[in-house]
Amino acid sequence: MKPENLTRVSEFVLLGLSEEPDLQPLLFGLFLSMYLITVFGNLLIILAVSSDSHLHTPMYFFLSNLSFVDICFTSTTIPKMLVNIQTQSKVITYEGCITQMYFFILFVMLDNLFLTVMAYDRFVAICHPLHYTVIMNPQICGRLVLVSWIMSVLISLLYSLMALRLSFCADLQIPHFFCELNQMIQLACSDTFLDTLVMYFVAVLVGGGPLTGILCSYYRILSCIHAMSSAQGKYKAFSTCASHLSVVSLFYLTSLGVYLSSPATHNAQSSATASVLYTVVTPMLNPFIYSLRNKDIKGALKRSFGMTA
């Protein structure tokens, strides 16, 4: 029997991470805790940077923008998941699904581009310290953020328009905890060859480009550090980019691991579980990575709360 071809649907069903009723309270508590930690942790970073004039530098300006994006990133998916668990309803409207997908791609792209900009900032600071304030002036920093937003908006708009032209079958169950373009394409009844081709071409372009920029920046950074004669100078230079390198590694290893392993395993449920690593765990850990060994951030937070720095 041929599946009914629905050119227009009203809702999808998000299957989530597990359909076991006994696991739902555990999932709700776990994801609510991680979401609150993510929001409050990143808000503290933004508070520290905005309230302390010592942190009004390009590095911390980009860090506060990254923290804002991480809050929005997790807010795109987790609140809807928590509502679904609490109401025992897995339904999301067609419009809600497209909107969630748009903002998810938007903030993933911004995360990607901000990490690239931060790598370039560290390259200029370490390899061209005498020209740092001239190269990374406030106007340039503002333009880098603006260009990142414009590129992300256009790319997420492209993906959303691709999703809007899809026709769907009777099976509208998405084996994920949020609306993901790849899963929607797999549900489609219409010919998806062009959509799949464009999706992977743009993904390689916008994913590989920033990653190449980050790798080139760190190659130059390591070359500059290696050329330094002082061991103390080498340690100080490396310590300024160690936190960023940790965040970059965490973001790319988890996200690439998910999408490179998915075609091999063909298991949508395990892919959804693995997606938690870069959609929830990475934004949650970022504030800890940046503040744990950062005396400037810890000092700013202590001053903000009236404690002795």
PDB file of C-alpha atoms in Angstrom:
ATOM      1  CA  MET A   1       0.000   0.000   0.000  1.00  0.00           C
ATOM      2  CA  LYS A   2       1.454   3.343  -1.026  1.00  0.00           C
ATOM      3  CA  PRO A   3       1.898   5.883   1.797  1.00  0.00           C
ATOM      4  CA  GLU A   4      -0.398   8.872   1.653  1.00  0.00           C
ATOM      5  CA  ASN A   5       1.418  11.845   0.172  1.00  0.00           C
ATOM      6  CA  LEU A   6       0.850  14.899   2.319  1.00  0.00           C
ATOM      7  CA  THR A   7       2.021  18.076   0.644  1.00  0.00           C
ATOM      8  CA  ARG A   8       1.063  20.018   3.743  1.00  0.00           C
ATOM      9  CA  VAL A   9       1.170  18.716   7.309  1.00  0.00           C
ATOM     10  CA  SER A  10       0.029  20.310  10.557  1.00  0.00           C
ATOM     11  CA  GLU A  11       2.313  18.603  13.083  1.00  0.00           C
ATOM     12  CA  PHE A  12       5.175  16.205  13.719  1.00  0.00           C
ATOM     13  CA  VAL A  13       5.863  13.802  16.576  1.00  0.00           C
ATOM     14  CA  LEU A  14       9.200  14.128  18.395  1.00  0.00           C
ATOM     15  CA  LEU A  15      10.022  10.671  19.766  1.00  0.00           C
ATOM     16  CA  GLY A  16      12.706  12.057  22.090  1.00  0.00           C
ATOM     17  CA  LEU A  17      15.568  10.123  23.634  1.00  0.00           C
ATOM     18  CA  SER A  18      13.483   7.298  25.091  1.00  0.00           C
ATOM     19  CA  GLU A  19       9.886   6.108  25.011  1.00  0.00           C
ATOM     20  CA  GLU A  20      10.214   4.264  28.337  1.00  0.00           C
ATOM     21  CA  PRO A  21       7.702   5.845  30.805  1.00  0.00           C
ATOM     22  CA  ASP A  22       9.913   5.057  33.811  1.00  0.00           C
ATOM     23  CA  LEU A  23      12.812   7.064  32.350  1.00  0.00           C
ATOM     24  CA  GLN A  24      10.827  10.255  31.713  1.00  0.00           C
ATOM     25  CA  PRO A  25      11.125  11.741  35.272  1.00  0.00           C
ATOM     26  CA  LEU A  26      14.877  11.014  35.223  1.00  0.00           C
ATOM     27  CA  LEU A  27      15.295  12.657  31.805  1.00  0.00           C
ATOM     28  CA  PHE A  28      13.238  15.654  32.929  1.00  0.00           C
ATOM     29  CA  GLY A  29      15.342  16.206  36.061  1.00  0.00           C
ATOM     30  CA  LEU A  30      18.632  15.645  34.246  1.00  0.00           C
ATOM     31  CA  PHE A  31      17.923  18.000  31.345  1.00  0.00           C
ATOM     32  CA  LEU A  32      16.327  20.654  33.550  1.00  0.00           C
ATOM     33  CA  SER A  33      19.465  20.654  35.729  1.00  0.00           C
ATOM     34  CA  MET A  34      21.805  20.878  32.732  1.00  0.00           C
ATOM     35  CA  TYR A  35      19.708  23.636  31.165  1.00  0.00           C
ATOM     36  CA  LEU A  36      19.711  25.748  34.355  1.00  0.00           C
ATOM     37  CA  ILE A  37      23.468  25.253  34.797  1.00  0.00           C
ATOM     38  CA  THR A  38      24.020  26.310  31.167  1.00  0.00           C
ATOM     39  CA  VAL A  39      21.879  29.442  31.444  1.00  0.00           C
ATOM     40  CA  PHE A  40      23.218  30.620  34.822  1.00  0.00           C
ATOM     41  CA  GLY A  41      26.833  29.732  33.996  1.00  0.00           C
ATOM     42  CA  ASN A  42      26.817  31.669  30.740  1.00  0.00           C
ATOM     43  CA  LEU A  43      24.904  34.564  32.322  1.00  0.00           C
ATOM     44  CA  LEU A  44      27.670  34.829  34.919  1.00  0.00           C
ATOM     45  CA  ILE A  45      30.254  35.090  32.121  1.00  0.00           C
ATOM     46  CA  ILE A  46      28.233  37.893  30.481  1.00  0.00           C
ATOM     47  CA  LEU A  47      27.814  39.646  33.859  1.00  0.00           C
ATOM     48  CA  ALA A  48      31.536  39.439  34.613  1.00  0.00           C
ATOM     49  CA  VAL A  49      32.562  40.815  31.211  1.00  0.00           C
ATOM     50  CA  SER A  50      29.993  43.627  31.118  1.00  0.00           C
ATOM     51  CA  SER A  51      30.524  44.802  34.711  1.00  0.00           C
ATOM     52  CA  ASP A  52      34.339  44.849  34.821  1.00  0.00           C
ATOM     53  CA  SER A  53      36.197  47.416  32.706  1.00  0.00           C
ATOM     54  CA  HIS A  54      39.361  45.261  32.848  1.00  0.00           C
ATOM     55  CA  LEU A  55      37.545  42.684  30.710  1.00  0.00           C
ATOM     56  CA  HIS A  56      36.511  45.140  27.992  1.00  0.00           C
ATOM     57  CA  THR A  57      38.937  43.560  25.533  1.00  0.00           C
ATOM     58  CA  PRO A  58      38.337  41.747  22.209  1.00  0.00           C
ATOM     59  CA  MET A  59      38.873  38.297  23.743  1.00  0.00           C
ATOM     60  CA  TYR A  60      36.223  38.782  26.423  1.00  0.00           C
ATOM     61  CA  PHE A  61      33.923  40.638  24.039  1.00  0.00           C
ATOM     62  CA  PHE A  62      33.831  37.549  21.805  1.00  0.00           C
ATOM     63  CA  LEU A  63      33.511  35.302  24.857  1.00  0.00           C
ATOM     64  CA  SER A  64      30.414  37.164  26.085  1.00  0.00           C
ATOM     65  CA  ASN A  65      28.895  36.864  22.593  1.00  0.00           C
ATOM     66  CA  LEU A  66      29.633  33.131  22.609  1.00  0.00           C
ATOM     67  CA  SER A  67      27.984  32.802  26.040  1.00  0.00           C
ATOM     68  CA  PHE A  68      24.862  34.592  24.773  1.00  0.00           C
ATOM     69  CA  VAL A  69      24.698  32.275  21.744  1.00  0.00           C
ATOM     70  CA  ASP A  70      25.115  29.190  23.977  1.00  0.00           C
ATOM     71  CA  ILE A  71      22.125  30.286  26.078  1.00  0.00           C
ATOM     72  CA  CYS A  72      20.032  30.736  22.925  1.00  0.00           C
ATOM     73  CA  PHE A  73      21.380  27.474  21.469  1.00  0.00           C
ATOM     74  CA  THR A  74      20.136  25.338  24.351  1.00  0.00           C
ATOM     75  CA  SER A  75      16.933  27.393  24.701  1.00  0.00           C
ATOM     76  CA  THR A  76      16.006  26.413  21.156  1.00  0.00           C
ATOM     77  CA  THR A  77      15.656  22.705  21.974  1.00  0.00           C
ATOM     78  CA  ILE A  78      15.626  21.889  25.701  1.00  0.00           C
ATOM     79  CA  PRO A  79      12.535  23.858  26.909  1.00  0.00           C
ATOM     80  CA  LYS A  80      10.354  22.180  24.244  1.00  0.00           C
ATOM     81  CA  MET A  81      11.728  18.788  25.240  1.00  0.00           C
ATOM     82  CA  LEU A  82      10.969  19.482  28.923  1.00  0.00           C
ATOM     83  CA  VAL A  83       7.412  20.598  28.078  1.00  0.00           C
ATOM     84  CA  ASN A  84       6.864  17.430  26.033  1.00  0.00           C
ATOM     85  CA  ILE A  85       8.015  15.243  28.926  1.00  0.00           C
ATOM     86  CA  GLN A  86       5.946  17.142  31.492  1.00  0.00           C
ATOM     87  CA  THR A  87       2.732  17.159  29.400  1.00  0.00           C
ATOM     88  CA  GLN A  88       3.366  13.626  28.063  1.00  0.00           C
ATOM     89  CA  SER A  89       2.825  14.998  24.565  1.00  0.00           C
ATOM     90  CA  LYS A  90       5.408  14.566  21.809  1.00  0.00           C
ATOM     91  CA  VAL A  91       3.645  16.777  19.267  1.00  0.00           C
ATOM     92  CA  ILE A  92       5.221  19.843  17.664  1.00  0.00           C
ATOM     93  CA  THR A  93       3.397  21.912  15.051  1.00  0.00           C
ATOM     94  CA  TYR A  94       4.714  22.160  11.483  1.00  0.00           C
ATOM     95  CA  GLU A  95       5.394  25.885  11.954  1.00  0.00           C
ATOM     96  CA  GLY A  96       7.026  25.212  15.335  1.00  0.00           C
ATOM     97  CA  CYS A  97       9.249  22.546  13.799  1.00  0.00           C
ATOM     98  CA  ILE A  98      10.448  24.808  10.976  1.00  0.00           C
ATOM     99  CA  THR A  99      11.020  27.666  13.450  1.00  0.00           C
ATOM    100  CA  GLN A 100      12.976  25.436  15.838  1.00  0.00           C
ATOM    101  CA  MET A 101      15.104  24.126  12.979  1.00  0.00           C
ATOM    102  CA  TYR A 102      15.806  27.671  11.762  1.00  0.00           C
ATOM    103  CA  PHE A 103      17.019  28.915  15.149  1.00  0.00           C
ATOM    104  CA  PHE A 104      18.948  25.706  15.861  1.00  0.00           C
ATOM    105  CA  ILE A 105      20.947  26.093  12.622  1.00  0.00           C
ATOM    106  CA  LEU A 106      21.345  29.835  13.276  1.00  0.00           C
ATOM    107  CA  PHE A 107      22.948  29.353  16.689  1.00  0.00           C
ATOM    108  CA  VAL A 108      25.051  26.357  15.621  1.00  0.00           C
ATOM    109  CA  MET A 109      26.475  28.509  12.833  1.00  0.00           C
ATOM    110  CA  LEU A 110      27.101  31.413  15.232  1.00  0.00           C
ATOM    111  CA  ASP A 111      28.888  29.077  17.653  1.00  0.00           C
ATOM    112  CA  ASN A 112      31.020  27.846  14.776  1.00  0.00           C
ATOM    113  CA  LEU A 113      31.889  31.329  13.490  1.00  0.00           C
ATOM    114  CA  PHE A 114      32.524  32.865  16.925  1.00  0.00           C
ATOM    115  CA  LEU A 115      34.966  30.064  17.758  1.00  0.00           C
ATOM    116  CA  THR A 116      36.761  30.871  14.484  1.00  0.00           C
ATOM    117  CA  VAL A 117      36.879  34.602  15.255  1.00  0.00           C
ATOM    118  CA  MET A 118      38.213  33.847  18.746  1.00  0.00           C
ATOM    119  CA  ALA A 119      40.966  31.670  17.232  1.00  0.00           C
ATOM    120  CA  TYR A 120      41.964  34.571  14.950  1.00  0.00           C
ATOM    121  CA  ASP A 121      41.948  36.912  17.964  1.00  0.00           C
ATOM    122  CA  ARG A 122      44.352  34.605  19.820  1.00  0.00           C
ATOM    123  CA  PHE A 123      46.571  34.394  16.724  1.00  0.00           C
ATOM    124  CA  VAL A 124      46.868  38.192  16.499  1.00  0.00           C
ATOM    125  CA  ALA A 125      47.429  38.528  20.276  1.00  0.00           C
ATOM    126  CA  ILE A 126      50.253  35.964  20.361  1.00  0.00           C
ATOM    127  CA  CYS A 127      51.917  36.406  16.954  1.00  0.00           C
ATOM    128  CA  HIS A 128      51.439  40.185  16.545  1.00  0.00           C
ATOM    129  CA  PRO A 129      51.228  41.553  20.099  1.00  0.00           C
ATOM    130  CA  LEU A 130      52.550  45.029  19.209  1.00  0.00           C
ATOM    131  CA  HIS A 131      49.836  45.540  16.584  1.00  0.00           C
ATOM    132  CA  TYR A 132      47.058  43.768  18.520  1.00  0.00           C
ATOM    133  CA  THR A 133      45.132  46.874  19.601  1.00  0.00           C
ATOM    134  CA  VAL A 134      45.351  48.318  16.089  1.00  0.00           C
ATOM    135  CA  ILE A 135      44.242  45.157  14.272  1.00  0.00           C
ATOM    136  CA  MET A 136      41.557  44.102  16.781  1.00  0.00           C
ATOM    137  CA  ASN A 137      40.041  47.553  17.318  1.00  0.00           C
ATOM    138  CA  PRO A 138      36.385  47.915  18.440  1.00  0.00           C
ATOM    139  CA  GLN A 139      35.180  48.619  14.893  1.00  0.00           C
ATOM    140  CA  ILE A 140      36.770  45.449  13.517  1.00  0.00           C
ATOM    141  CA  CYS A 141      35.422  43.368  16.418  1.00  0.00           C
ATOM    142  CA  GLY A 142      31.920  44.721  15.852  1.00  0.00           C
ATOM    143  CA  ARG A 143      32.116  43.996  12.115  1.00  0.00           C
ATOM    144  CA  LEU A 144      33.311  40.430  12.732  1.00  0.00           C
ATOM    145  CA  VAL A 145      30.305  39.794  14.989  1.00  0.00           C
ATOM    146  CA  LEU A 146      27.941  41.458  12.495  1.00  0.00           C
ATOM    147  CA  VAL A 147      29.275  39.407   9.557  1.00  0.00           C
ATOM    148  CA  SER A 148      28.920  36.233  11.638  1.00  0.00           C
ATOM    149  CA  TRP A 149      25.265  37.058  12.321  1.00  0.00           C
ATOM    150  CA  ILE A 150      24.527  37.890   8.669  1.00  0.00           C
ATOM    151  CA  MET A 151      26.136  34.674   7.390  1.00  0.00           C
ATOM    152  CA  SER A 152      24.328  32.565   9.998  1.00  0.00           C
ATOM    153  CA  VAL A 153      20.946  34.146   9.231  1.00  0.00           C
ATOM    154  CA  LEU A 154      21.355  33.550   5.490  1.00  0.00           C
ATOM    155  CA  ILE A 155      22.495  29.940   5.883  1.00  0.00           C
ATOM    156  CA  SER A 156      19.710  29.041   8.326  1.00  0.00           C
ATOM    157  CA  LEU A 157      17.216  30.744   5.994  1.00  0.00           C
ATOM    158  CA  LEU A 158      18.489  28.617   3.086  1.00  0.00           C
ATOM    159  CA  TYR A 159      18.057  25.397   5.079  1.00  0.00           C
ATOM    160  CA  SER A 160      14.578  26.460   6.234  1.00  0.00           C
ATOM    161  CA  LEU A 161      13.472  27.168   2.656  1.00  0.00           C
ATOM    162  CA  MET A 162      14.718  23.704   1.701  1.00  0.00           C
ATOM    163  CA  ALA A 163      12.582  22.173   4.450  1.00  0.00           C
ATOM    164  CA  LEU A 164       9.516  24.168   3.387  1.00  0.00           C
ATOM    165  CA  ARG A 165       9.540  22.657  -0.105  1.00  0.00           C
ATOM    166  CA  LEU A 166       9.455  19.057   1.182  1.00  0.00           C
ATOM    167  CA  SER A 167       6.339  16.862   0.908  1.00  0.00           C
ATOM    168  CA  PHE A 168       5.778  14.342   3.679  1.00  0.00           C
ATOM    169  CA  CYS A 169       4.292  10.858   3.987  1.00  0.00           C
ATOM    170  CA  ALA A 170       1.851   9.578   6.592  1.00  0.00           C
ATOM    171  CA  ASP A 171       4.724   8.699   8.973  1.00  0.00           C
ATOM    172  CA  LEU A 172       5.557  12.002  10.670  1.00  0.00           C
ATOM    173  CA  GLN A 173       7.572  10.655  13.608  1.00  0.00           C
ATOM    174  CA  ILE A 174      10.987  12.296  14.088  1.00  0.00           C
ATOM    175  CA  PRO A 175      13.354  10.001  16.067  1.00  0.00           C
ATOM    176  CA  HIS A 176      14.973  12.937  17.834  1.00  0.00           C
ATOM    177  CA  PHE A 177      14.299  15.398  20.667  1.00  0.00           C
ATOM    178  CA  PHE A 178      14.254  18.383  18.279  1.00  0.00           C
ATOM    179  CA  CYS A 179      13.507  19.096  14.606  1.00  0.00           C
ATOM    180  CA  GLU A 180      16.635  18.408  12.580  1.00  0.00           C
ATOM    181  CA  LEU A 181      16.818  18.961   8.821  1.00  0.00           C
ATOM    182  CA  ASN A 182      18.480  15.612   8.132  1.00  0.00           C
ATOM    183  CA  GLN A 183      15.678  13.750   9.919  1.00  0.00           C
ATOM    184  CA  MET A 184      13.014  15.763   8.084  1.00  0.00           C
ATOM    185  CA  ILE A 185      14.581  14.949   4.719  1.00  0.00           C
ATOM    186  CA  GLN A 186      14.507  11.249   5.588  1.00  0.00           C
ATOM    187  CA  LEU A 187      10.761  11.512   6.320  1.00  0.00           C
ATOM    188  CA  ALA A 188       9.965  13.247   3.026  1.00  0.00           C
ATOM    189  CA  CYS A 189       8.033  11.525   0.226  1.00  0.00           C
ATOM    190  CA  SER A 190       9.238  13.924  -2.461  1.00  0.00           C
ATOM    191  CA  ASP A 191      12.542  13.629  -4.296  1.00  0.00           C
ATOM    192  CA  THR A 192      15.220  14.735  -1.844  1.00  0.00           C
ATOM    193  CA  PHE A 193      18.346  14.266  -3.969  1.00  0.00           C
ATOM    194  CA  LEU A 194      18.824  18.007  -4.578  1.00  0.00           C
ATOM    195  CA  ASP A 195      18.028  18.853  -0.940  1.00  0.00           C
ATOM    196  CA  THR A 196      20.528  16.290   0.342  1.00  0.00           C
ATOM    197  CA  LEU A 197      23.177  17.479  -2.115  1.00  0.00           C
ATOM    198  CA  VAL A 198      22.737  21.134  -1.147  1.00  0.00           C
ATOM    199  CA  MET A 199      22.585  20.295   2.571  1.00  0.00           C
ATOM    200  CA  TYR A 200      25.897  18.423   2.577  1.00  0.00           C
ATOM    201  CA  PHE A 201      27.616  20.860   0.189  1.00  0.00           C
ATOM    202  CA  VAL A 202      26.722  23.869   2.362  1.00  0.00           C
ATOM    203  CA  ALA A 203      27.558  21.905   5.548  1.00  0.00           C
ATOM    204  CA  VAL A 204      31.034  21.076   4.229  1.00  0.00           C
ATOM    205  CA  LEU A 205      31.515  24.675   3.088  1.00  0.00           C
ATOM    206  CA  VAL A 206      30.364  26.437   6.269  1.00  0.00           C
ATOM    207  CA  GLY A 207      31.754  23.754   8.568  1.00  0.00           C
ATOM    208  CA  GLY A 208      35.044  23.074   6.817  1.00  0.00           C
ATOM    209  CA  GLY A 209      35.837  26.754   6.190  1.00  0.00           C
ATOM    210  CA  PRO A 210      35.776  27.864   9.848  1.00  0.00           C
ATOM    211  CA  LEU A 211      37.511  24.650  10.965  1.00  0.00           C
ATOM    212  CA  THR A 212      40.292  25.297   8.442  1.00  0.00           C
ATOM    213  CA  GLY A 213      40.594  28.851   9.763  1.00  0.00           C
ATOM    214  CA  ILE A 214      40.887  27.577  13.331  1.00  0.00           C
ATOM    215  CA  LEU A 215      43.508  24.972  12.403  1.00  0.00           C
ATOM    216  CA  CYS A 216      45.548  27.550  10.451  1.00  0.00           C
ATOM    217  CA  SER A 217      45.364  30.007  13.356  1.00  0.00           C
ATOM    218  CA  TYR A 218      46.594  27.416  15.839  1.00  0.00           C
ATOM    219  CA  TYR A 219      49.313  26.220  13.483  1.00  0.00           C
ATOM    220  CA  ARG A 220      50.642  29.784  13.365  1.00  0.00           C
ATOM    221  CA  ILE A 221      50.164  30.158  17.128  1.00  0.00           C
ATOM    222  CA  LEU A 222      52.179  26.991  17.842  1.00  0.00           C
ATOM    223  CA  SER A 223      54.893  28.172  15.452  1.00  0.00           C
ATOM    224  CA  CYS A 224      55.102  31.517  17.263  1.00  0.00           C
ATOM    225  CA  ILE A 225      55.195  29.828  20.681  1.00  0.00           C
ATOM    226  CA  HIS A 226      57.900  27.422  19.510  1.00  0.00           C
ATOM    227  CA  ALA A 227      60.008  30.378  18.341  1.00  0.00           C
ATOM    228  CA  MET A 228      59.892  32.037  21.786  1.00  0.00           C
ATOM    229  CA  SER A 229      63.125  31.741  23.781  1.00  0.00           C
ATOM    230  CA  SER A 230      61.624  32.118  27.251  1.00  0.00           C
ATOM    231  CA  ALA A 231      59.918  29.112  28.837  1.00  0.00           C
ATOM    232  CA  GLN A 232      57.767  31.451  30.932  1.00  0.00           C
ATOM    233  CA  GLY A 233      56.751  33.325  27.776  1.00  0.00           C
ATOM    234  CA  LYS A 234      55.779  30.057  26.092  1.00  0.00           C
ATOM    235  CA  TYR A 235      53.659  29.004  29.078  1.00  0.00           C
ATOM    236  CA  LYS A 236      51.944  32.390  29.311  1.00  0.00           C
ATOM    237  CA  ALA A 237      51.197  32.451  25.574  1.00  0.00           C
ATOM    238  CA  PHE A 238      49.793  28.926  25.539  1.00  0.00           C
ATOM    239  CA  SER A 239      47.708  29.466  28.682  1.00  0.00           C
ATOM    240  CA  THR A 240      45.882  32.386  27.013  1.00  0.00           C
ATOM    241  CA  CYS A 241      44.462  30.075  24.344  1.00  0.00           C
ATOM    242  CA  ALA A 242      44.215  26.777  26.279  1.00  0.00           C
ATOM    243  CA  SER A 243      40.577  27.398  27.293  1.00  0.00           C
ATOM    244  CA  HIS A 244      39.538  28.267  23.746  1.00  0.00           C
ATOM    245  CA  LEU A 245      41.356  25.225  22.373  1.00  0.00           C
ATOM    246  CA  SER A 246      39.501  23.015  24.878  1.00  0.00           C
ATOM    247  CA  VAL A 247      36.113  24.441  23.834  1.00  0.00           C
ATOM    248  CA  VAL A 248      36.933  24.100  20.114  1.00  0.00           C
ATOM    249  CA  SER A 249      38.000  20.472  20.598  1.00  0.00           C
ATOM    250  CA  LEU A 250      34.871  19.667  22.598  1.00  0.00           C
ATOM    251  CA  PHE A 251      32.525  21.313  20.069  1.00  0.00           C
ATOM    252  CA  TYR A 252      34.044  19.847  16.906  1.00  0.00           C
ATOM    253  CA  LEU A 253      34.840  16.365  18.203  1.00  0.00           C
ATOM    254  CA  THR A 254      31.312  15.855  19.539  1.00  0.00           C
ATOM    255  CA  SER A 255      29.467  17.380  16.555  1.00  0.00           C
ATOM    256  CA  LEU A 256      31.636  15.684  13.921  1.00  0.00           C
ATOM    257  CA  GLY A 257      31.438  12.430  15.869  1.00  0.00           C
ATOM    258  CA  VAL A 258      27.644  12.533  15.743  1.00  0.00           C
ATOM    259  CA  TYR A 259      27.300  13.287  12.042  1.00  0.00           C
ATOM    260  CA  LEU A 260      30.135  11.080  10.816  1.00  0.00           C
ATOM    261  CA  SER A 261      28.954   8.089  12.856  1.00  0.00           C
ATOM    262  CA  SER A 262      25.257   8.447  11.955  1.00  0.00           C
ATOM    263  CA  PRO A 263      25.551   7.152   8.356  1.00  0.00           C
ATOM    264  CA  ALA A 264      27.675   4.253   9.570  1.00  0.00           C
ATOM    265  CA  THR A 265      25.350   3.096  12.361  1.00  0.00           C
ATOM    266  CA  HIS A 266      22.006   3.982  10.683  1.00  0.00           C
ATOM    267  CA  ASN A 267      20.594   4.231  14.192  1.00  0.00           C
ATOM    268  CA  ALA A 268      18.589   7.432  14.610  1.00  0.00           C
ATOM    269  CA  GLN A 269      18.010   6.853  18.329  1.00  0.00           C
ATOM    270  CA  SER A 270      21.715   6.530  19.132  1.00  0.00           C
ATOM    271  CA  SER A 271      22.367   9.607  16.970  1.00  0.00           C
ATOM    272  CA  ALA A 272      19.820  11.580  19.009  1.00  0.00           C
ATOM    273  CA  THR A 273      21.486  10.466  22.237  1.00  0.00           C
ATOM    274  CA  ALA A 274      24.930  11.407  20.928  1.00  0.00           C
ATOM    275  CA  SER A 275      23.594  14.835  19.850  1.00  0.00           C
ATOM    276  CA  VAL A 276      23.164  15.673  23.533  1.00  0.00           C
ATOM    277  CA  LEU A 277      26.963  16.022  23.725  1.00  0.00           C
ATOM    278  CA  TYR A 278      27.226  19.101  21.508  1.00  0.00           C
ATOM    279  CA  THR A 279      23.710  20.530  21.965  1.00  0.00           C
ATOM    280  CA  VAL A 280      23.602  20.399  25.772  1.00  0.00           C
ATOM    281  CA  VAL A 281      26.854  19.220  27.366  1.00  0.00           C
ATOM    282  CA  THR A 282      29.238  21.497  25.428  1.00  0.00           C
ATOM    283  CA  PRO A 283      27.340  24.776  26.147  1.00  0.00           C
ATOM    284  CA  MET A 284      27.051  23.685  29.788  1.00  0.00           C
ATOM    285  CA  LEU A 285      30.802  23.056  30.147  1.00  0.00           C
ATOM    286  CA  ASN A 286      31.962  26.229  28.359  1.00  0.00           C
ATOM    287  CA  PRO A 287      31.557  28.554  31.408  1.00  0.00           C
ATOM    288  CA  PHE A 288      33.500  26.099  33.594  1.00  0.00           C
ATOM    289  CA  ILE A 289      36.296  25.768  31.027  1.00  0.00           C
ATOM    290  CA  TYR A 290      36.655  29.537  30.630  1.00  0.00           C
ATOM    291  CA  SER A 291      36.384  30.432  34.311  1.00  0.00           C
ATOM    292  CA  LEU A 292      38.047  27.521  36.115  1.00  0.00           C
ATOM    293  CA  ARG A 293      41.623  28.682  35.452  1.00  0.00           C
ATOM    294  CA  ASN A 294      40.862  32.273  34.478  1.00  0.00           C
ATOM    295  CA  LYS A 295      41.818  34.652  37.273  1.00  0.00           C
ATOM    296  CA  ASP A 296      40.335  37.654  35.437  1.00  0.00           C
ATOM    297  CA  ILE A 297      36.863  36.079  35.200  1.00  0.00           C
ATOM    298  CA  LYS A 298      36.940  34.823  38.785  1.00  0.00           C
ATOM    299  CA  GLY A 299      38.140  38.208  40.044  1.00  0.00           C
ATOM    300  CA  ALA A 300      35.418  40.045  38.104  1.00  0.00           C
ATOM    301  CA  LEU A 301      32.721  37.744  39.508  1.00  0.00           C
ATOM    302  CA  LYS A 302      33.969  38.265  43.057  1.00  0.00           C
ATOM    303  CA  ARG A 303      33.890  42.026  42.589  1.00  0.00           C
ATOM    304  CA  SER A 304      30.403  41.819  41.067  1.00  0.00           C
ATOM    305  CA  PHE A 305      29.088  40.048  44.159  1.00  0.00           C
ATOM    306  CA  GLY A 306      30.929  42.322  46.603  1.00  0.00           C
ATOM    307  CA  MET A 307      33.567  39.749  47.523  1.00  0.00           C
ATOM    308  CA  THR A 308      37.278  40.366  47.893  1.00  0.00           C
ATOM    309  CA  ALA A 309      39.044  39.730  44.587  1.00  0.00           C
TER     310      ALA A 309
END
